[in-house]
Coordinates of C-alpha atoms in Angstrom, one line a residue:
Chain A
M1237 CA 32.2 40.1 28.0
V1238 CA 29.3 37.9 26.9
K1239 CA 26.5 37.1 29.4
E1240 CA 27.2 33.7 31.1
K1241 CA 23.7 33.1 32.7
V1242 CA 22.1 29.7 31.8
Q1243 CA 18.6 30.7 30.9
T1244 CA 16.7 27.8 32.3
D1245 CA 13.6 29.9 33.0
A1246 CA 12.9 29.7 29.3
F1247 CA 11.7 26.2 29.9
L1248 CA 9.0 27.2 32.2
K1249 CA 7.9 30.1 30.0
A1250 CA 7.9 27.9 26.9
F1251 CA 5.8 25.4 28.8
I1252 CA 3.3 28.0 30.0
L1253 CA 3.0 29.5 26.5
T1254 CA 2.6 26.0 25.0
I1255 CA -0.2 25.2 27.5
I1256 CA -2.0 28.4 26.6
V1257 CA -1.7 28.0 22.9
F1258 CA -2.6 24.3 23.1
L1259 CA -5.7 24.9 25.2
L1260 CA -6.7 27.7 22.8
G1261 CA -6.4 25.3 19.9
I1262 CA -8.5 22.7 21.7
F1263 CA -11.1 25.4 22.6
V1264 CA -11.3 26.7 19.0
G1265 CA -11.7 23.1 17.8
Y1266 CA -14.4 22.5 20.3
L1267 CA -16.2 25.7 19.4
L1268 CA -16.1 24.9 15.7
E1269 CA -17.5 21.4 16.3
A1270 CA -20.1 22.6 18.8
N1271 CA -21.1 25.3 16.3
T1272 CA -21.6 22.7 13.6
L1273 CA -23.5 20.4 16.1
S1274 CA -25.8 23.2 17.1
S1275 CA -26.6 23.8 13.5
V1276 CA -27.3 20.1 13.0
K1277 CA -29.6 20.0 16.1
E1278 CA -31.5 22.9 14.7
D1279 CA -31.9 21.2 11.3
Y1280 CA -33.1 18.0 13.1
S1281 CA -35.6 20.0 15.1
N1282 CA -37.0 21.3 11.8
L1283 CA -37.0 17.8 10.4
E1284 CA -39.0 16.5 13.4
I1285 CA -41.5 19.2 12.9
D1286 CA -41.9 18.2 9.2
L1287 CA -42.3 14.5 10.1
T1288 CA -44.9 15.2 12.8
D1289 CA -46.6 17.4 10.2
L1290 CA -46.6 14.4 7.8
D1291 CA -48.0 12.1 10.5
L1292 CA -50.8 14.5 11.3
Q1293 CA -51.6 14.9 7.7
S1294 CA -52.0 11.2 7.4
T1295 CA -54.0 10.9 10.6
Y1296 CA -56.4 13.6 9.4
Y1297 CA -57.0 11.7 6.1
Q1298 CA -57.9 8.6 8.1
L1299 CA -60.2 10.5 10.3
S1300 CA -62.1 12.5 7.7
T1301 CA -63.6 11.3 4.4
S1302 CA -61.1 10.5 1.6
S1303 CA -60.1 13.4 -0.6
P1304 CA -58.2 13.0 -3.8
E1305 CA -56.4 16.3 -3.1
F1306 CA -54.9 14.7 0.1
C1307 CA -52.9 12.1 -1.9
S1308 CA -51.1 14.6 -4.1
A1309 CA -50.5 16.9 -1.1
A1310 CA -49.2 14.0 1.0
L1311 CA -46.9 12.8 -1.8
E1312 CA -45.5 16.3 -2.2
S1313 CA -44.8 16.5 1.5
N1314 CA -43.3 13.1 1.6
L1315 CA -40.9 13.8 -1.2
K1316 CA -39.9 17.1 0.4
F1317 CA -39.2 15.4 3.6
A1318 CA -37.2 12.6 1.8
D1319 CA -34.9 15.2 0.3
E1320 CA -34.5 17.2 3.5
S1321 CA -33.8 14.2 5.6
Y1322 CA -31.3 12.9 3.0
E1323 CA -29.4 16.3 3.2
F1324 CA -29.6 16.1 6.9
G1325 CA -28.1 12.6 6.9
L1326 CA -25.2 13.8 4.8
K1327 CA -24.6 16.7 7.2
L1328 CA -24.6 14.4 10.1
D1329 CA -22.2 12.1 8.4
R1330 CA -19.8 14.9 7.7
L1331 CA -20.0 16.0 11.3
E1332 CA -19.2 12.5 12.5
Q1333 CA -16.0 12.5 10.4
T1334 CA -14.8 15.8 11.6
N1335 CA -15.8 15.3 15.2
K1336 CA -12.6 14.4 17.0
L1337 CA -13.4 15.8 20.4
D1338 CA -16.1 13.3 21.2
I1339 CA -19.0 15.8 21.5
P1340 CA -21.8 13.2 21.8
L1341 CA -23.6 12.6 18.6
I1342 CA -25.1 9.2 19.1
N1343 CA -28.4 10.4 20.5
D1344 CA -28.8 12.7 17.5
K1345 CA -28.1 9.8 15.2
K1346 CA -30.7 7.6 17.0
K1347 CA -33.3 10.3 16.7
Y1348 CA -32.5 10.6 13.0
V1349 CA -32.8 6.8 12.4
L1350 CA -36.2 6.8 14.2
S1351 CA -37.4 9.6 12.1
K1352 CA -36.4 7.6 9.0
L1353 CA -38.3 4.7 10.4
R1354 CA -41.4 6.8 10.9
F1355 CA -41.0 8.1 7.4
W1356 CA -40.8 4.6 6.0
F1357 CA -44.0 3.6 7.7
N1358 CA -45.6 6.7 6.5
S1359 CA -44.5 5.9 2.9
I1360 CA -45.9 2.4 3.1
Q1361 CA -49.3 3.8 4.4
L1362 CA -49.3 6.4 1.7
K1363 CA -48.8 3.7 -1.0
K1364 CA -51.7 1.7 0.3
E1365 CA -54.1 4.6 0.8
C1366 CA -53.3 6.4 -2.4
G1367 CA -52.2 3.6 -4.7
F1368 CA -48.8 5.2 -5.5
D1369 CA -46.4 3.0 -7.4
Y1370 CA -43.1 4.4 -6.1
H1371 CA -40.6 2.0 -4.6
T1372 CA -39.3 2.1 -1.1
V1373 CA -35.6 1.2 -0.9
V1374 CA -34.5 0.8 2.7
Y1375 CA -30.7 0.6 3.0
F1376 CA -29.2 -0.7 6.2
Y1377 CA -25.7 0.1 7.2
S1378 CA -23.4 0.0 10.2
Q1379 CA -22.8 3.0 12.3
F1380 CA -19.4 1.5 13.5
P1381 CA -18.0 -0.2 10.4
D1382 CA -14.5 -1.7 10.1
P1383 CA -12.6 -0.4 7.1
K1384 CA -13.8 -3.2 4.8
T1385 CA -17.4 -2.7 5.7
K1386 CA -17.0 1.0 5.4
A1387 CA -15.7 0.6 1.8
K1388 CA -18.7 -1.7 1.0
Q1389 CA -21.1 0.9 2.5
N1390 CA -19.5 3.7 0.6
T1391 CA -19.9 1.8 -2.6
Q1392 CA -23.5 0.9 -1.9
S1393 CA -24.3 4.5 -1.0
A1394 CA -22.8 5.6 -4.3
V1395 CA -24.9 3.0 -6.2
L1396 CA -28.1 4.1 -4.5
S1397 CA -27.3 7.8 -5.1
E1398 CA -27.0 7.1 -8.8
L1399 CA -30.2 5.1 -8.8
K1400 CA -32.0 8.0 -7.0
E1401 CA -30.7 10.4 -9.5
K1402 CA -31.8 8.2 -12.4
H1403 CA -35.2 7.3 -11.1
G1404 CA -36.0 10.4 -9.2
N1405 CA -39.3 10.3 -7.3
N1406 CA -40.0 6.8 -8.4
I1407 CA -37.7 5.7 -5.5
M1408 CA -38.0 6.6 -1.8
L1409 CA -34.5 6.0 -0.5
I1410 CA -34.4 5.4 3.2
P1411 CA -30.9 4.8 4.7
M1412 CA -30.9 3.5 8.3
A1413 CA -28.1 2.5 10.8
M1414 CA -28.9 -0.9 12.1
D1415 CA -26.6 -1.1 15.1
L1416 CA -27.7 1.8 17.3
D1417 CA -29.5 -0.5 19.7
L1418 CA -33.0 0.6 18.8
A1419 CA -35.6 -2.0 19.6
S1420 CA -37.8 -1.0 16.6
V1421 CA -34.9 -1.3 14.2
N1422 CA -33.8 -4.6 15.8
T1423 CA -37.2 -6.0 15.3
I1424 CA -37.3 -5.3 11.6
V1425 CA -33.7 -6.5 11.2
D1426 CA -34.6 -9.8 12.9
Q1427 CA -37.8 -10.2 11.0
Y1428 CA -36.1 -9.8 7.6
G1429 CA -33.1 -12.0 8.7
I1430 CA -30.5 -9.3 8.1
D1431 CA -27.2 -10.4 9.6
S1432 CA -24.7 -8.3 7.6
V1433 CA -24.4 -5.0 6.0
P1434 CA -24.8 -3.4 3.6
A1435 CA -28.4 -4.7 3.1
V1436 CA -31.3 -3.4 1.1
I1437 CA -35.0 -4.1 1.4
I1438 CA -37.0 -3.3 -1.7
D1439 CA -40.7 -2.6 -1.3
E1440 CA -40.9 -4.4 2.1
S1441 CA -40.5 -7.8 0.3
V1442 CA -37.1 -8.3 -1.3
V1443 CA -34.0 -8.5 0.8
L1444 CA -30.6 -8.1 -0.8
L1445 CA -27.4 -8.6 1.3
G1446 CA -23.9 -7.4 0.3
V1447 CA -23.0 -4.8 -2.3
Q1448 CA -25.6 -4.6 -5.1
S1449 CA -25.1 -3.0 -8.4
A1450 CA -27.6 -0.6 -9.9
E1451 CA -28.7 -3.2 -12.4
D1452 CA -29.3 -5.8 -9.6
I1453 CA -31.6 -3.4 -7.8
E1454 CA -33.3 -2.2 -11.0
N1455 CA -34.4 -5.8 -11.7
Y1456 CA -36.7 -5.4 -8.7
I1457 CA -38.0 -1.9 -9.3
S1458 CA -38.6 -1.9 -13.0
Chain B
M246 CA -11.3 10.2 21.7
E247 CA -9.5 8.0 19.2
F248 CA -6.0 6.8 20.0
L249 CA -4.6 8.4 16.9
V250 CA -6.2 11.7 17.8
G251 CA -4.6 11.6 21.2
L252 CA -1.3 10.7 19.8
Y253 CA -1.6 13.6 17.3
L254 CA -2.3 16.0 20.1
F255 CA 0.7 14.8 22.1
F256 CA 2.9 15.2 19.1
A257 CA 1.5 18.7 18.5
F258 CA 2.1 19.6 22.1
L259 CA 5.7 18.5 22.2
T260 CA 6.4 20.2 18.8
L261 CA 4.9 23.5 19.9
Y262 CA 6.9 23.3 23.2
F263 CA 10.3 23.1 21.5
M264 CA 9.3 25.7 18.9
F265 CA 8.3 28.1 21.6
L266 CA 11.4 27.4 23.7
F267 CA 13.7 28.3 20.8
L268 CA 11.6 31.3 19.8
I269 CA 11.8 32.6 23.4
L270 CA 15.6 32.1 23.5
F271 CA 15.9 33.8 20.2
F272 CA 13.9 36.9 21.0
R273 CA 15.5 37.2 24.4
N274 CA 19.0 37.0 23.1
R275 CA 19.1 38.0 19.4
P276 CA 22.3 35.9 18.7
D277 CA 23.7 38.2 16.1
K278 CA 23.8 41.1 18.6
T279 CA 25.3 39.3 21.6
E280 CA 28.3 38.2 19.6
K281 CA 29.3 41.8 18.7
L282 CA 30.4 42.1 22.4
L283 CA 33.4 39.8 21.8
D284 CA 36.6 41.7 20.9
L285 CA 39.6 40.0 19.3
T286 CA 42.3 40.2 21.9
Y287 CA 43.0 36.7 22.9
F288 CA 45.2 34.4 20.8
P289 CA 46.4 31.3 22.5
S290 CA 48.6 28.7 20.7
L291 CA 46.4 26.6 18.3
T292 CA 47.0 23.5 16.2
I293 CA 44.6 22.8 13.3
L294 CA 44.3 19.0 13.3
I295 CA 43.0 17.6 10.0
P296 CA 42.5 13.8 9.8
V297 CA 42.4 12.8 6.2
W298 CA 41.5 9.7 4.2
N299 CA 41.4 9.8 0.4
E300 CA 40.6 13.5 0.2
A301 CA 42.8 14.4 -2.8
K302 CA 40.0 16.5 -4.3
T303 CA 39.5 18.8 -1.4
I304 CA 42.6 18.8 0.9
A305 CA 44.5 21.4 -1.0
E306 CA 41.7 24.0 -0.7
T307 CA 41.3 23.2 2.9
I308 CA 45.0 23.8 3.6
R309 CA 44.9 27.0 1.6
A310 CA 41.9 28.2 3.6
V311 CA 43.8 27.5 6.9
R312 CA 47.0 29.2 5.7
N313 CA 44.9 32.2 4.6
S314 CA 43.7 32.6 8.2
D315 CA 44.4 35.9 10.0
Y316 CA 45.4 34.1 13.1
P317 CA 48.9 35.1 14.3
K318 CA 51.2 32.8 12.4
S319 CA 53.5 32.5 15.4
K320 CA 50.7 30.9 17.4
L321 CA 49.3 28.7 14.6
K322 CA 50.3 25.2 13.7
I323 CA 48.9 22.7 11.2
L324 CA 49.0 18.9 11.6
V325 CA 47.4 16.6 9.0
V326 CA 47.0 12.9 9.9
N327 CA 47.1 10.9 6.8
H328 CA 45.0 7.8 7.7
G329 CA 46.3 5.4 5.0
S330 CA 45.0 7.3 2.0
T331 CA 45.3 5.3 -1.3
D332 CA 44.7 8.2 -3.6
N333 CA 46.9 11.3 -4.3
T334 CA 46.4 12.8 -0.9
R335 CA 49.9 12.1 0.4
K336 CA 51.4 13.4 -2.8
I337 CA 49.4 16.6 -2.5
L338 CA 50.4 17.1 1.2
K339 CA 54.0 16.7 0.3
K340 CA 53.6 19.2 -2.6
L341 CA 51.9 21.7 -0.3
K342 CA 54.7 21.2 2.3
V343 CA 52.2 20.9 5.1
P344 CA 53.2 19.0 8.2
F345 CA 51.6 15.6 8.2
I346 CA 52.0 12.2 9.9
D347 CA 51.0 8.8 8.5
Y348 CA 48.8 6.6 10.5
L349 CA 48.4 3.2 9.0
E350 CA 46.3 1.3 11.6
N351 CA 42.5 1.0 11.6
V352 CA 42.3 2.4 8.1
G353 CA 38.7 3.2 7.0
R354 CA 37.3 2.6 10.5
G355 CA 36.6 6.2 11.3
K356 CA 38.0 9.7 11.9
A357 CA 38.3 9.2 15.6
Y358 CA 41.3 6.9 15.3
A359 CA 43.2 9.4 13.2
A360 CA 42.2 12.3 15.4
N361 CA 43.3 10.6 18.6
Y362 CA 46.6 9.6 17.0
G363 CA 47.2 13.2 15.9
L364 CA 46.2 14.5 19.4
K365 CA 49.1 12.7 21.0
H366 CA 51.5 14.9 19.0
I367 CA 49.8 18.2 19.9
K368 CA 51.2 20.4 22.6
T369 CA 49.4 23.7 21.9
E370 CA 46.8 25.1 24.3
L371 CA 44.0 24.7 21.8
V372 CA 43.3 22.2 19.1
A373 CA 40.9 22.7 16.2
M374 CA 39.3 19.7 14.6
L375 CA 38.8 20.4 10.9
D376 CA 37.5 18.0 8.3
A377 CA 39.5 17.7 5.1
D378 CA 36.6 19.0 3.0
C379 CA 35.9 22.2 5.1
Y380 CA 37.0 25.7 4.4
P381 CA 37.1 28.1 7.3
E382 CA 36.7 31.8 6.7
R383 CA 39.8 34.0 7.2
S384 CA 38.8 35.2 10.6
A385 CA 37.1 32.0 11.8
F386 CA 39.8 30.8 14.2
S387 CA 40.4 34.3 15.6
K388 CA 36.7 34.7 16.5
V389 CA 36.2 31.2 17.9
V390 CA 39.1 31.3 20.3
Q391 CA 37.8 34.5 22.0
Y392 CA 35.3 32.2 23.9
F393 CA 38.2 30.5 25.6
K394 CA 38.6 33.6 27.7
F395 CA 36.1 31.9 29.9
K396 CA 38.0 29.3 31.8
D397 CA 35.3 26.7 32.1
V398 CA 34.8 26.6 28.3
A399 CA 36.1 23.3 26.9
A400 CA 35.0 23.5 23.3
V401 CA 33.7 26.1 20.9
T402 CA 32.1 25.4 17.6
A403 CA 31.5 27.6 14.6
S404 CA 28.8 28.2 12.0
V405 CA 29.2 25.3 9.7
L406 CA 27.5 26.2 6.4
L407 CA 27.4 25.0 2.9
K408 CA 30.2 26.0 0.6
E409 CA 28.1 25.9 -2.5
A410 CA 24.7 24.3 -3.4
K411 CA 24.9 23.1 -6.9
N412 CA 21.8 21.0 -7.1
F413 CA 18.4 20.6 -5.5
I414 CA 19.4 18.2 -2.8
Q415 CA 22.3 20.4 -1.8
R416 CA 20.0 23.5 -1.7
L417 CA 17.7 21.6 0.7
Q418 CA 20.8 20.8 2.9
E419 CA 21.8 24.4 2.7
L420 CA 18.4 25.3 4.4
E421 CA 18.9 22.5 6.9
Y422 CA 22.4 23.7 7.9
I423 CA 21.2 27.2 8.4
F424 CA 18.5 26.1 10.8
I425 CA 20.8 23.6 12.6
V426 CA 23.4 26.3 13.2
W427 CA 20.8 28.8 14.4
V428 CA 19.3 26.3 16.8
R429 CA 22.8 25.4 18.0
K430 CA 23.4 29.0 19.0
L431 CA 20.2 29.1 20.9
L432 CA 21.1 25.9 22.7
E433 CA 24.2 27.7 24.0
Y434 CA 22.0 29.9 26.2
I435 CA 20.8 26.8 28.0
D436 CA 24.2 25.2 28.1
S437 CA 23.0 22.4 25.8
I438 CA 25.1 22.4 22.7
Y439 CA 25.1 18.7 21.9
V440 CA 27.5 18.4 19.1
T441 CA 30.9 20.0 18.1
P442 CA 30.9 19.3 14.4
G443 CA 34.0 18.5 12.4
G444 CA 33.3 21.4 10.1
L445 CA 35.2 23.5 12.7
S446 CA 35.3 23.0 16.4
I447 CA 38.1 24.1 18.8
Y448 CA 38.9 22.3 22.0
R449 CA 41.1 23.0 25.0
T450 CA 43.8 20.4 24.4
K451 CA 44.3 19.6 28.0
I452 CA 40.6 19.0 28.6
L453 CA 40.2 16.9 25.5
K454 CA 43.0 14.6 26.5
K455 CA 41.8 14.5 30.1
V456 CA 38.3 13.3 29.1
G457 CA 39.9 10.6 26.9
A458 CA 39.8 12.1 23.5
F459 CA 37.4 10.8 20.8
D460 CA 35.4 7.6 21.1
I461 CA 36.7 5.3 18.4
H462 CA 33.6 3.1 18.6
N463 CA 31.1 5.9 17.8
M464 CA 30.0 6.7 14.3
T465 CA 29.6 10.3 15.3
E466 CA 32.5 11.1 17.5
D467 CA 31.7 14.8 17.4
I468 CA 28.3 14.2 19.1
E469 CA 29.8 11.8 21.6
I470 CA 32.6 14.2 22.7
A471 CA 30.2 17.0 23.2
W472 CA 28.1 14.8 25.5
R473 CA 31.2 13.7 27.3
L474 CA 32.3 17.2 27.9
L475 CA 28.8 18.1 29.2
D476 CA 28.9 15.0 31.4
N477 CA 32.1 16.3 32.9
K478 CA 30.5 19.7 33.6
Y479 CA 32.4 21.6 30.9
K480 CA 30.9 24.3 28.8
I481 CA 30.5 24.3 25.1
K482 CA 30.0 27.5 23.2
M483 CA 29.2 28.5 19.7
C484 CA 30.6 31.4 17.7
L485 CA 27.9 32.4 15.3
G486 CA 30.1 34.9 13.5
A487 CA 32.8 32.4 12.7
R488 CA 32.0 30.5 9.5
S489 CA 33.4 27.3 8.1
Y490 CA 32.1 26.0 4.8
V491 CA 31.6 22.4 4.1
T492 CA 30.8 20.3 1.0
V493 CA 27.8 18.1 1.3
P494 CA 26.6 15.0 -0.5
D495 CA 25.4 15.8 -4.0
T496 CA 23.3 12.6 -4.5
L497 CA 20.4 11.1 -2.6
K498 CA 22.4 7.9 -2.1
K499 CA 25.4 9.7 -0.5
W500 CA 23.1 11.8 1.6
W501 CA 21.2 8.8 2.8
R502 CA 24.4 7.0 3.8
Q503 CA 25.7 10.1 5.6
R504 CA 22.5 10.5 7.5
L505 CA 22.4 6.8 8.5
R506 CA 25.8 7.2 10.0
W507 CA 24.7 10.2 11.9
D508 CA 21.6 8.5 13.2
I509 CA 23.5 5.4 14.2
G510 CA 26.0 7.5 16.0
G511 CA 23.2 9.4 17.7
I512 CA 21.7 6.1 18.9
Q513 CA 25.1 4.9 20.1
T514 CA 25.6 8.2 22.0
W515 CA 22.2 8.3 23.5
L516 CA 22.5 4.7 24.7
K517 CA 25.9 5.4 26.2
Y518 CA 24.5 8.3 28.2
R519 CA 21.0 7.0 28.9
S520 CA 21.6 7.1 32.6
A521 CA 21.8 10.9 32.3
F522 CA 18.1 11.0 31.3
F523 CA 16.5 13.5 33.8
N524 CA 19.4 12.8 36.2
P525 CA 19.9 16.0 38.3
K526 CA 23.6 15.1 38.8
K527 CA 24.2 15.4 35.1
G528 CA 23.3 19.1 34.8
M529 CA 21.9 20.1 31.4
L530 CA 23.0 16.9 29.8
G531 CA 20.4 15.2 32.1
W532 CA 17.8 17.9 32.2
F533 CA 17.8 18.8 28.5
V534 CA 20.2 17.3 26.1
A535 CA 19.5 13.6 26.6
P536 CA 15.7 14.1 26.9
F537 CA 15.7 16.6 23.9
F538 CA 17.6 14.1 21.8
F539 CA 15.3 11.3 22.8
S540 CA 12.2 13.5 22.2
S541 CA 13.4 14.5 18.8
M542 CA 13.8 10.8 17.9
L543 CA 10.4 10.1 19.4
L544 CA 8.6 13.0 17.8
S545 CA 10.1 12.1 14.4
L546 CA 9.0 8.5 14.7
L547 CA 5.6 9.4 16.3
G548 CA 4.8 12.0 13.7
F549 CA 5.7 9.5 11.0
F550 CA 3.6 6.7 12.5
V551 CA 0.6 9.0 13.2
F552 CA 0.7 10.2 9.6
L553 CA 1.3 6.7 8.3
G554 CA -1.6 5.3 10.5
L555 CA -4.0 8.0 9.2
F556 CA -2.8 7.5 5.7
I557 CA -3.0 3.7 5.7
K558 CA -6.5 3.8 7.3
R559 CA -7.8 6.1 4.7
A560 CA -5.9 4.5 1.8
Y561 CA -7.1 1.0 2.7
T562 CA -10.8 2.1 2.8
Q563 CA -10.3 4.1 -0.4
I564 CA -8.6 1.2 -2.3
L565 CA -11.4 -1.2 -1.2
F566 CA -13.9 1.4 -2.3
W567 CA -12.3 1.5 -5.7
L568 CA -12.3 -2.3 -6.0
Y569 CA -16.0 -2.6 -5.0
S570 CA -16.9 0.4 -7.2
S571 CA -15.4 -1.2 -10.3
S572 CA -17.3 -4.5 -9.6
V573 CA -20.6 -2.7 -9.6
H574 CA -19.7 -0.3 -12.4
I575 CA -19.7 2.9 -10.3
N576 CA -17.4 5.8 -11.0
P577 CA -14.9 5.5 -8.1
L578 CA -14.5 9.3 -8.0
S579 CA -18.2 10.0 -8.0
T580 CA -18.6 10.3 -4.2
Y581 CA -15.1 11.1 -3.2
E582 CA -15.1 13.7 -0.5
F583 CA -12.0 14.6 1.4
I584 CA -13.0 15.5 4.9
I585 CA -10.5 16.6 7.5
S586 CA -11.1 17.1 11.1
N587 CA -11.1 20.7 12.4
L588 CA -8.7 19.6 15.1
Y589 CA -6.1 18.4 12.7
V590 CA -6.5 21.5 10.6
I591 CA -6.1 23.8 13.6
F592 CA -2.9 22.3 15.0
G593 CA -1.6 21.4 11.6
L594 CA -1.9 25.0 10.4
L595 CA -0.5 26.3 13.7
I596 CA 2.6 24.2 13.6
F597 CA 3.1 24.9 9.9
G598 CA 2.6 28.6 10.4
I599 CA 5.1 28.7 13.3
S600 CA 7.5 26.6 11.2
L601 CA 7.4 29.2 8.4
F602 CA 8.1 32.0 11.0
Y603 CA 10.8 29.9 12.5
V604 CA 12.4 29.3 9.1
Y605 CA 12.2 33.0 8.3
I606 CA 14.0 34.3 11.4
G607 CA 16.5 31.5 11.3
A608 CA 17.4 32.3 7.7
K609 CA 17.4 36.0 8.5
V610 CA 20.3 35.5 10.9
Y611 CA 22.3 34.5 7.9
Q612 CA 20.9 37.2 5.7
K613 CA 18.9 34.8 3.5
N614 CA 15.3 35.2 2.6
P615 CA 13.7 31.9 2.0
F616 CA 10.5 33.6 0.7
S617 CA 12.1 35.6 -2.0
G618 CA 11.2 34.1 -5.4
I619 CA 9.0 31.2 -6.3
R620 CA 12.0 28.8 -6.5
N621 CA 13.1 29.6 -2.9
F622 CA 9.6 29.2 -1.6
F623 CA 9.2 25.9 -3.5
E624 CA 12.4 24.6 -2.0
L625 CA 11.3 25.7 1.5
L626 CA 8.0 23.9 1.1
V627 CA 9.7 20.7 -0.1
Y628 CA 12.1 21.0 2.8
L629 CA 9.3 21.4 5.4
T630 CA 7.4 18.5 3.9
V631 CA 9.2 15.9 1.8
Y632 CA 12.7 16.4 3.1
L633 CA 11.8 16.2 6.8
M634 CA 9.6 13.2 6.1
A635 CA 12.8 11.2 5.2
F636 CA 14.1 11.5 8.7
P637 CA 11.8 9.1 10.5
I638 CA 12.4 6.6 7.7
L639 CA 16.2 7.1 8.2
M640 CA 15.7 6.7 11.9
L641 CA 13.8 3.4 11.5
Q642 CA 16.5 2.0 9.2
S643 CA 19.2 3.2 11.6
I644 CA 17.6 1.4 14.5
F645 CA 17.4 -1.7 12.4
L646 CA 21.0 -1.5 11.3
F647 CA 22.1 -0.7 14.9
L648 CA 20.3 -3.8 16.2
T649 CA 21.4 -6.2 13.5
Q650 CA 25.0 -5.2 12.6
K651 CA 27.9 -5.6 14.8
E652 CA 30.3 -3.3 13.0
Y653 CA 29.4 -0.3 11.0
K654 CA 31.3 0.9 8.0
W655 CA 32.4 4.5 8.1
R656 CA 32.0 4.9 4.4

């Protein structure tokens, strides 16, 4: 005779097993994201050290008598920082897209934007003190874009990447999120009358709103 | 956490739950082993009832398969109900000298009408419902009836499998039928078989008549009668070792129409028994069958909408990016980077991995290896992705048809 027992205990066992596997999955996901975040924090820490180093370099120049060797050294440090912070920005961007467990990233993003701001000011000062002719291209974007704005921003990023590749060290590309509620950024945005993104400020004087082609931007930097 | 992410996790949780439930039932019971305990000693009187409407192409072979059965001839009767066929069906029945009756009312409105008419003429202890395009194995009836040794069993179904897969869409259905049959056996262990398919199901005649026979208003009378039997606290069993082979649609259009009918019938059935949902008085119909049916529909639609939502969101941004890129002369593929969340990957891989394992052991029960050969593996991948994706779309269309049409055509 075949067993007649209705095996309803299987429901509870399946539920317990599902809870265990599910929580394990969440835990592994959390670990992976936390691991990436930890690596990002470490990179940012290094970036901050480099930026402080840049600031101090500039301060020393102001305090001591001018030295021609300072300018070339400062430019080299500046370019190195520009590349590192660009790579860091990409890494942060990737982390934002894969982060689905809401491990807080916003403060890291704010610190990053402030570091870009300091770098921008440093670049302006370096141009004045050393007479360099590179162009600063500050690119404002939204941290919380709707799909349409995101598409525009992706396009503008692609244009700027191509320009950077073409013009190399002749351009200091400085991307910056404008809606992170940072007073310093808000002041600049108000001063330049930026009310939409993407927006580009070229050499602290030209403001371009909306998606710009490479040719449009090159008109101002050639 | 984003809404879509939460929805995805809910979907993943439910899917994992049902997968684990079936795997636990399988490993605990090993269906192919439990059946070997049944010995062939019980042979009550049995009528094979075959409703037929324009089945000239297949009826002869069906009759031959029935006559070839090893069931004691003194206990076996055949009754065909010719439901107003306009092709050569009647001629063939006469030529085969098989007992049949003509039923000329409600022609084309469904098998239930013909089945109920035939049932009135049946006096045997058991009645087998057999579709006119199904071919039971020689020992199918003998094996199935053994389950009627248990007095509370009202119906027993068999393994309904494909007769022959001639093209790609039929091979996909072959896989599907194997898994359906395997899961149906597992549902027996929790008293939750929710369909007694027309491919071959045998009923206790007295009980079938007592519960009111088949629902003529339902597009899937085989699902509805199973729920009715459960509602009346009867048991339904499945004989895995008894096989009946069925022909399946050979074109996408026919397949689609068949599945729409099944889905509409499913919706009709669920609505009819919606009061059973988690109702303790309804036994396993309330605790499992109705919620499981509803969850399956919900998971299907949920999974579809989560996928569609994610796809549309990404596609919309991507299309706009291409449009803007072309206006500023940028290569649209220059910065394309497909980034997927760790969370999606983890649960996606987990569910896919368990599905493959699930498929493997389900197919093994029927001595098939879906991983042997590149063609089999390709068909399996298509089944797990493209084929299953059709079901939520079918469900949506079924819901629309159900809400907008007063009467549904059987064919």
